[in-house]
Short mmCIF file of C-alpha atoms in Angstrom, two decimals:
data_model
loop_
_atom_site.label_atom_id
_atom_site.label_comp_id
_atom_site.label_asym_id
_atom_site.label_seq_id
_atom_site.Cartn_x
_atom_site.Cartn_y
_atom_site.Cartn_z
CA MET A 1 20.85 13.72 -7.37
CA THR A 2 18.34 14.93 -9.96
CA PHE A 3 15.08 13.04 -10.36
CA ASN A 4 12.97 13.27 -13.52
CA TRP A 5 9.31 12.33 -13.82
CA VAL A 6 8.66 8.96 -15.44
CA CYS A 7 5.28 7.89 -16.77
CA SER A 8 3.99 5.18 -19.08
CA LEU A 9 0.53 4.38 -20.36
CA PRO A 10 -1.07 0.99 -19.73
CA SER A 11 -1.75 -1.41 -22.58
CA GLN A 12 -4.69 -3.73 -23.18
CA THR A 13 -6.13 -6.36 -20.86
CA VAL A 14 -9.14 -8.47 -20.07
CA SER A 15 -10.95 -9.51 -16.91
CA VAL A 16 -11.08 -13.20 -15.98
CA THR A 17 -12.74 -15.32 -13.33
CA THR A 18 -11.57 -18.92 -13.69
CA SER A 19 -8.20 -20.37 -12.75
CA ASN A 20 -7.50 -21.60 -16.30
CA LYS A 21 -8.09 -18.16 -17.74
CA CYS A 22 -6.01 -16.77 -14.93
CA ARG A 23 -3.01 -18.77 -16.09
CA SER A 24 -3.52 -18.02 -19.76
CA LEU A 25 -3.90 -14.28 -19.25
CA LYS A 26 -0.94 -13.83 -16.93
CA GLY A 27 0.63 -10.42 -17.34
CA LEU A 28 -2.28 -8.72 -19.10
CA ILE A 29 -3.78 -5.46 -17.87
CA ASP A 30 -7.16 -3.80 -18.26
CA SER A 31 -7.74 -1.63 -21.32
CA GLY A 32 -7.24 2.09 -21.09
CA GLY A 33 -10.36 4.14 -20.55
CA CYS A 34 -11.14 7.81 -20.92
CA ASN A 35 -8.11 10.14 -21.00
CA GLY A 36 -5.72 7.21 -20.75
CA PHE A 37 -6.95 6.00 -17.37
CA PRO A 38 -7.59 2.25 -16.98
CA SER A 39 -11.27 1.50 -17.56
CA PHE A 40 -11.64 -0.21 -14.16
CA LEU A 41 -10.93 2.98 -12.20
CA PRO A 42 -13.94 4.97 -10.99
CA LYS A 43 -14.82 7.75 -13.42
CA GLU A 44 -14.12 10.29 -10.66
CA VAL A 45 -10.39 9.81 -11.32
CA ARG A 46 -10.82 12.40 -14.07
CA ASN A 47 -11.61 15.04 -11.42
CA ILE A 48 -8.27 14.65 -9.65
CA LYS A 49 -5.96 17.63 -10.16
CA ASP A 50 -2.68 16.29 -8.73
CA PRO A 51 -0.52 15.58 -11.83
CA TYR A 52 1.48 12.90 -10.02
CA ALA A 53 -1.69 11.05 -8.99
CA ARG A 54 -3.07 11.30 -12.52
CA ALA A 55 0.17 9.98 -14.03
CA LEU A 56 0.46 7.05 -11.61
CA ALA A 57 -3.23 6.18 -12.01
CA LYS A 58 -2.59 5.67 -15.74
CA ARG A 59 0.02 3.06 -14.87
CA ILE A 60 -2.19 0.94 -12.59
CA GLU A 61 -2.68 -2.57 -13.92
CA ARG A 62 -4.59 -5.65 -12.84
CA LEU A 63 -2.61 -8.88 -12.78
CA PRO A 64 -4.22 -12.31 -12.38
CA VAL A 65 -3.47 -13.85 -8.98
CA GLN A 66 -4.68 -17.32 -8.06
CA LEU A 67 -6.06 -17.77 -4.56
CA GLN A 68 -7.46 -20.76 -2.73
CA PHE A 69 -9.71 -20.46 0.33
CA GLY A 70 -10.63 -23.88 1.67
CA ASP A 71 -11.99 -25.89 -1.25
CA SER A 72 -12.67 -22.80 -3.32
CA ARG A 73 -10.21 -21.55 -5.93
CA SER A 74 -10.50 -18.21 -7.66
CA CYS A 75 -8.52 -15.79 -9.74
CA ILE A 76 -8.39 -12.20 -8.49
CA MET A 77 -7.43 -9.51 -10.98
CA SER A 78 -5.17 -7.64 -8.57
CA SER A 79 -4.21 -4.01 -8.95
CA CYS A 80 -0.65 -2.76 -8.78
CA VAL A 81 1.93 -0.58 -10.47
CA LYS A 82 4.62 -2.69 -12.10
CA PRO A 83 8.25 -1.53 -12.28
CA LEU A 84 9.67 0.24 -15.30
CA ASN A 85 13.17 -0.95 -14.39
CA GLN A 86 14.69 -4.38 -13.88
CA SER A 87 17.54 -4.27 -11.38
CA GLU A 88 20.13 -6.61 -9.92
CA ALA A 89 19.36 -5.17 -6.51
CA ASN A 90 16.48 -6.55 -4.45
CA PRO A 91 13.15 -5.18 -5.69
CA VAL A 92 11.35 -2.57 -3.61
CA VAL A 93 7.70 -3.40 -2.89
CA LEU A 94 5.52 -0.56 -1.62
CA LEU A 95 2.43 -1.24 0.47
CA HIS A 96 0.01 1.43 1.64
CA CYS A 97 -1.91 2.60 4.72
CA PHE A 98 -5.23 1.31 6.05
CA ASP A 99 -8.04 1.65 3.51
CA SER A 100 -5.85 3.27 0.88
CA SER A 101 -4.26 2.38 -2.46
CA CYS A 102 -1.05 2.40 -4.45
CA LEU A 103 -1.77 6.03 -5.40
CA GLU A 104 -0.25 6.87 -2.03
CA TRP A 105 3.12 6.43 -3.73
CA ARG A 106 2.39 8.86 -6.57
CA CYS A 107 5.30 11.14 -5.66
CA ALA A 108 7.94 8.79 -4.24
CA LEU A 109 7.67 5.84 -6.65
CA PRO A 110 8.97 7.75 -9.71
CA LEU A 111 11.91 8.99 -7.64
CA LEU A 112 12.81 5.45 -6.63
CA GLU A 113 12.58 4.35 -10.26
CA ASN A 114 14.79 7.21 -11.41
CA ALA A 115 17.32 6.10 -8.83
CA GLY A 116 17.48 2.78 -10.70
CA LEU A 117 15.43 0.68 -8.26
CA GLU A 118 13.00 -2.00 -9.40
CA THR A 119 9.88 -0.73 -7.69
CA TRP A 120 6.43 -2.26 -7.29
CA ALA A 121 3.39 -0.62 -5.66
CA ILE A 122 0.83 -3.23 -4.63
CA ASP A 123 -2.75 -2.83 -3.45
CA VAL A 124 -3.41 -4.91 -0.34
CA LEU A 125 -6.35 -7.29 -0.85
CA GLY A 126 -9.61 -5.57 0.07
CA TRP A 127 -8.31 -2.06 -0.62
CA GLY A 128 -7.11 -0.36 -3.76
CA PHE A 129 -8.49 -1.18 -7.20
CA SER A 130 -8.49 -4.98 -7.50
CA ASN A 131 -11.56 -6.68 -8.96
CA LEU A 132 -13.31 -8.14 -5.92
CA GLY A 133 -16.63 -8.91 -7.60
CA SER A 134 -16.36 -12.48 -6.34
CA LEU A 135 -16.10 -11.10 -2.78
CA PRO A 136 -13.15 -13.12 -1.44
CA PRO A 137 -12.51 -12.97 2.31
CA CYS A 138 -10.42 -9.90 3.16
CA THR A 139 -9.06 -11.11 6.49
CA VAL A 140 -5.51 -10.71 7.75
CA ALA A 141 -4.71 -14.26 6.60
CA SER A 142 -6.14 -13.71 3.12
CA LYS A 143 -4.31 -10.39 2.72
CA ARG A 144 -1.07 -12.15 3.65
CA TYR A 145 -1.71 -15.06 1.29
CA HIS A 146 -2.64 -12.71 -1.56
CA LEU A 147 0.61 -10.78 -1.15
CA TYR A 148 2.57 -14.03 -1.08
CA GLN A 149 0.92 -15.19 -4.29
CA ILE A 150 1.86 -11.92 -6.01
CA TRP A 151 5.42 -12.31 -4.76
CA SER A 152 5.77 -15.96 -5.76
CA THR A 153 4.15 -15.44 -9.17
CA TYR A 154 5.67 -12.17 -10.33
CA ILE A 155 8.46 -10.91 -8.07
CA LYS A 156 10.22 -14.14 -7.12
CA ARG A 157 13.18 -12.55 -5.27
CA PRO A 158 13.64 -11.39 -1.68
CA MET A 159 12.23 -7.88 -1.51
CA ILE A 160 12.60 -4.65 0.39
CA LEU A 161 9.09 -4.48 1.84
CA VAL A 162 7.90 -0.96 2.65
CA GLY A 163 4.88 -0.38 4.89
CA PRO A 164 3.49 3.00 6.03
CA SER A 165 1.11 3.29 9.01
CA LEU A 166 -1.01 0.11 9.17
CA GLY A 167 0.99 -1.09 6.17
CA ALA A 168 3.83 -1.56 8.65
CA ALA A 169 1.74 -4.16 10.49
CA VAL A 170 0.99 -5.81 7.14
CA ALA A 171 4.73 -5.91 6.40
CA ILE A 172 5.69 -7.31 9.82
CA ASP A 173 2.96 -9.95 9.67
CA PHE A 174 4.11 -10.99 6.20
CA ALA A 175 7.83 -11.06 7.09
CA LEU A 176 7.17 -13.31 10.08
CA HIS A 177 5.17 -15.82 8.02
CA TYR A 178 7.32 -15.71 4.87
CA PRO A 179 10.81 -14.64 5.97
CA GLU A 180 12.37 -16.02 2.79
CA ALA A 181 10.42 -13.49 0.71
CA VAL A 182 11.78 -10.44 2.56
CA LYS A 183 15.33 -9.06 2.46
CA LYS A 184 14.75 -5.90 4.52
CA LEU A 185 11.87 -3.90 5.97
CA VAL A 186 11.09 -0.19 5.81
CA LEU A 187 8.42 0.95 8.29
CA ILE A 188 7.04 4.50 8.00
CA ASN A 189 5.20 6.01 10.98
CA ALA A 190 4.33 2.46 11.89
CA SER A 191 0.92 1.68 13.39
CA VAL A 192 1.80 -1.64 15.02
CA TYR A 193 0.69 -1.41 18.64
CA ALA A 194 -3.08 -1.42 18.19
CA GLU A 195 -4.67 -4.66 19.34
CA GLY A 196 -6.60 -5.40 16.19
CA ASN A 197 -9.91 -3.72 15.43
CA GLY A 198 -11.12 -3.86 19.02
CA ASN A 199 -14.90 -3.93 19.44
CA LEU A 200 -15.48 -3.18 15.75
CA SER A 201 -15.51 -6.90 15.04
CA LYS A 202 -18.48 -7.31 17.40
CA LEU A 203 -20.76 -4.70 15.85
CA PRO A 204 -24.19 -5.75 14.58
CA THR A 205 -24.33 -5.92 10.80
CA THR A 206 -26.52 -2.84 10.35
CA VAL A 207 -24.25 -0.78 12.60
CA ALA A 208 -21.15 -2.05 10.79
CA TYR A 209 -22.55 -1.01 7.41
CA ALA A 210 -23.45 2.42 8.77
CA GLY A 211 -19.96 2.83 10.20
CA VAL A 212 -18.29 1.84 6.94
CA SER A 213 -20.48 4.26 5.01
CA PHE A 214 -19.32 7.01 7.37
CA LEU A 215 -15.70 5.96 6.76
CA LYS A 216 -16.15 6.82 3.09
CA CYS A 217 -17.78 10.21 3.60
CA LEU A 218 -15.98 13.27 2.29
CA PRO A 219 -15.96 15.32 5.54
CA LEU A 220 -14.31 12.53 7.53
CA ARG A 221 -11.70 11.90 4.84
CA PHE A 222 -11.04 15.63 4.57
CA TYR A 223 -10.47 15.88 8.34
CA ALA A 224 -8.18 12.84 8.25
CA ASN A 225 -6.06 14.55 5.59
CA MET A 226 -5.89 17.72 7.64
CA ILE A 227 -4.32 15.88 10.57
CA ALA A 228 -2.19 13.56 8.41
CA PHE A 229 -0.27 16.34 6.67
CA SER A 230 1.65 19.10 8.36
CA ASN A 231 1.45 22.05 6.00
CA ILE A 232 -0.71 21.90 2.86
CA SER A 233 -3.35 24.25 1.45
CA LEU A 234 -7.09 23.62 1.66
CA SER A 235 -7.31 23.11 -2.10
CA THR A 236 -4.55 20.51 -1.97
CA THR A 237 -6.21 18.85 1.03
CA PHE A 238 -9.47 18.57 -0.90
CA ASP A 239 -7.75 17.12 -3.98
CA TRP A 240 -5.71 14.64 -1.93
CA THR A 241 -8.93 13.64 -0.14
CA ASN A 242 -10.37 12.69 -3.51
CA VAL A 243 -7.23 10.71 -4.31
CA GLY A 244 -7.40 8.88 -0.98
CA ARG A 245 -11.07 7.87 -1.26
CA LEU A 246 -11.13 6.99 -4.95
CA HIS A 247 -11.02 3.24 -4.27
CA CYS A 248 -14.02 3.58 -1.92
CA LEU A 249 -16.20 4.24 -4.97
CA LEU A 250 -15.80 0.68 -6.25
CA PRO A 251 -18.96 -1.42 -5.71
CA TRP A 252 -17.36 -4.08 -3.48
CA TRP A 253 -15.43 -1.72 -1.19
CA LYS A 254 -18.02 -1.76 1.59
CA GLU A 255 -18.25 -5.56 1.82
CA ALA A 256 -14.47 -5.94 1.67
CA THR A 257 -14.02 -3.43 4.49
CA ILE A 258 -16.60 -5.15 6.68
CA SER A 259 -14.87 -8.48 6.02
CA PHE A 260 -11.67 -6.98 7.42
CA MET A 261 -13.47 -5.44 10.41
CA ASN A 262 -15.10 -8.75 11.30
CA CYS A 263 -11.82 -10.67 11.26
CA GLY A 264 -10.38 -8.65 14.14
CA GLY A 265 -7.63 -6.82 12.26
CA TYR A 266 -3.87 -6.81 12.72
CA ASN A 267 -2.35 -7.54 16.12
CA VAL A 268 1.44 -7.83 15.77
CA ALA A 269 2.58 -6.03 18.91
CA GLY A 270 3.56 -9.26 20.67
CA GLN A 271 5.57 -10.48 17.68
CA ILE A 272 7.75 -7.47 16.92
CA LYS A 273 10.76 -8.79 18.82
CA GLN A 274 10.69 -11.91 16.62
CA VAL A 275 11.50 -9.92 13.47
CA LYS A 276 15.08 -10.69 12.40
CA HIS A 277 15.23 -8.62 9.23
CA LYS A 278 17.21 -5.41 9.01
CA THR A 279 14.70 -2.61 9.36
CA LEU A 280 14.68 1.09 8.56
CA ILE A 281 12.18 3.04 10.66
CA ILE A 282 11.11 6.38 9.18
CA CYS A 283 9.33 8.87 11.42
CA GLY A 284 7.60 12.13 10.45
CA GLU A 285 8.72 14.88 12.79
CA GLN A 286 5.20 16.36 13.05
CA ASP A 287 3.14 13.17 12.94
CA GLN A 288 -0.09 13.71 14.91
CA ILE A 289 -1.27 10.11 14.62
CA ILE A 290 1.66 7.92 15.72
CA SER A 291 3.57 9.32 18.68
CA TYR A 292 7.35 9.63 18.75
CA GLN A 293 7.30 7.46 21.87
CA GLU A 294 5.65 4.60 19.94
CA THR A 295 8.26 4.89 17.21
CA MET A 296 11.08 4.82 19.75
CA LYS A 297 9.50 1.76 21.37
CA LEU A 298 9.44 0.04 18.00
CA HIS A 299 13.08 0.95 17.42
CA CYS A 300 14.02 -0.54 20.78
CA GLU A 301 12.03 -3.75 20.22
CA LEU A 302 13.30 -4.49 16.71
CA PRO A 303 16.66 -6.22 17.21
CA ASP A 304 18.28 -4.96 13.99
CA SER A 305 16.89 -1.52 13.19
CA LYS A 306 17.83 2.08 12.68
CA MET A 307 15.61 5.14 12.75
CA ARG A 308 15.51 8.31 10.66
CA LEU A 309 13.44 11.44 11.27
CA VAL A 310 11.85 13.36 8.37
CA PRO A 311 11.72 17.07 9.26
CA GLU A 312 8.59 19.17 8.70
CA SER A 313 6.53 16.12 7.84
CA GLY A 314 3.34 14.57 9.20
CA HIS A 315 1.95 11.05 9.06
CA LEU A 316 2.64 10.46 5.34
CA PRO A 317 6.18 11.68 4.63
CA HIS A 318 6.31 9.66 1.40
CA VAL A 319 3.60 12.03 0.10
CA GLU A 320 4.76 15.26 1.77
CA LYS A 321 8.53 14.79 1.51
CA PRO A 322 8.97 12.22 -1.26
CA THR A 323 12.51 13.23 -2.21
CA TYR A 324 13.68 12.83 1.39
CA VAL A 325 11.97 9.47 1.84
CA ALA A 326 13.08 8.13 -1.54
CA GLN A 327 16.66 9.03 -0.68
CA LEU A 328 16.44 7.21 2.66
CA ILE A 329 15.02 4.10 0.98
CA ARG A 330 17.60 4.21 -1.81
CA GLU A 331 20.49 4.43 0.64
CA PHE A 332 19.02 1.60 2.72
CA VAL A 333 18.55 -0.65 -0.35
CA GLN A 334 21.94 0.02 -1.86
CA GLY A 335 24.01 0.39 1.29
CA ASP A 336 26.31 -2.49 2.16
CA SER A 337 27.15 -1.27 5.65
CA TRP A 338 24.69 -1.06 8.51
#
């Protein structure tokens, strides 16, 4: 199969804060900024060299999503990439790793679209490029509720929910709470056996802020990219580091990250056997972060799963081997037999 690059430029939008405006502005996106990039993206997006990242960044939109926390209601302008195609098949919804964004899918998303799949890439609340100026809680429960609101407002059909790394825990947590919203699961190098954030939730405030500041620093992100990918050049590593930390440059990123740290994080290990959805497990052959033994354990614990290995790939095969991963997802979505 031949895949061609697909790209579209975003149209105009406005930012809103109240629930009434949220309803009236449904479907609008922020206005394009310099060089066709949405104006809400950090200006450093212009320094990114990767043509796929640049093209996908130009497609990022903010959609109004209504949330209610206790007695407080708010409208979050939530970042995502909307599908170019409408399909009779179940839509594919792409999540991302811990502290990342929809730009993670810069290579694989166009391939899925060219295969005819209706494909969304959604930023999990607290990460990505949503407008969090109102500082909503970014706990596990609020991330789940936010995703449900996006699904119930815009997607409205059972989806193929795809989660890489910690995104796999997000996907499992969501599928267990809203099984009607999920048709199938795709878990990529799944990080699902950690018991939450551990002692990070108990750190004093000053220490937590210092730790989060370190999480954003260029050397740490550069090192993380070096171990996440199996065989890329230093120049590519540097550019992909800039892609991966772009969302960290938004003014509310630090507070949102601390909100997640304080909540305790995801702890789904004891619930995995309760998942009833058909699940495709994708494993990078050279992943240095999630062991093959953990992936095999997940395969054994999920009652209706199959596993596929991506050769010569590290922790993010959807970035390193997008054609291979897109083909696996396409076959899983469209296949009638198990």
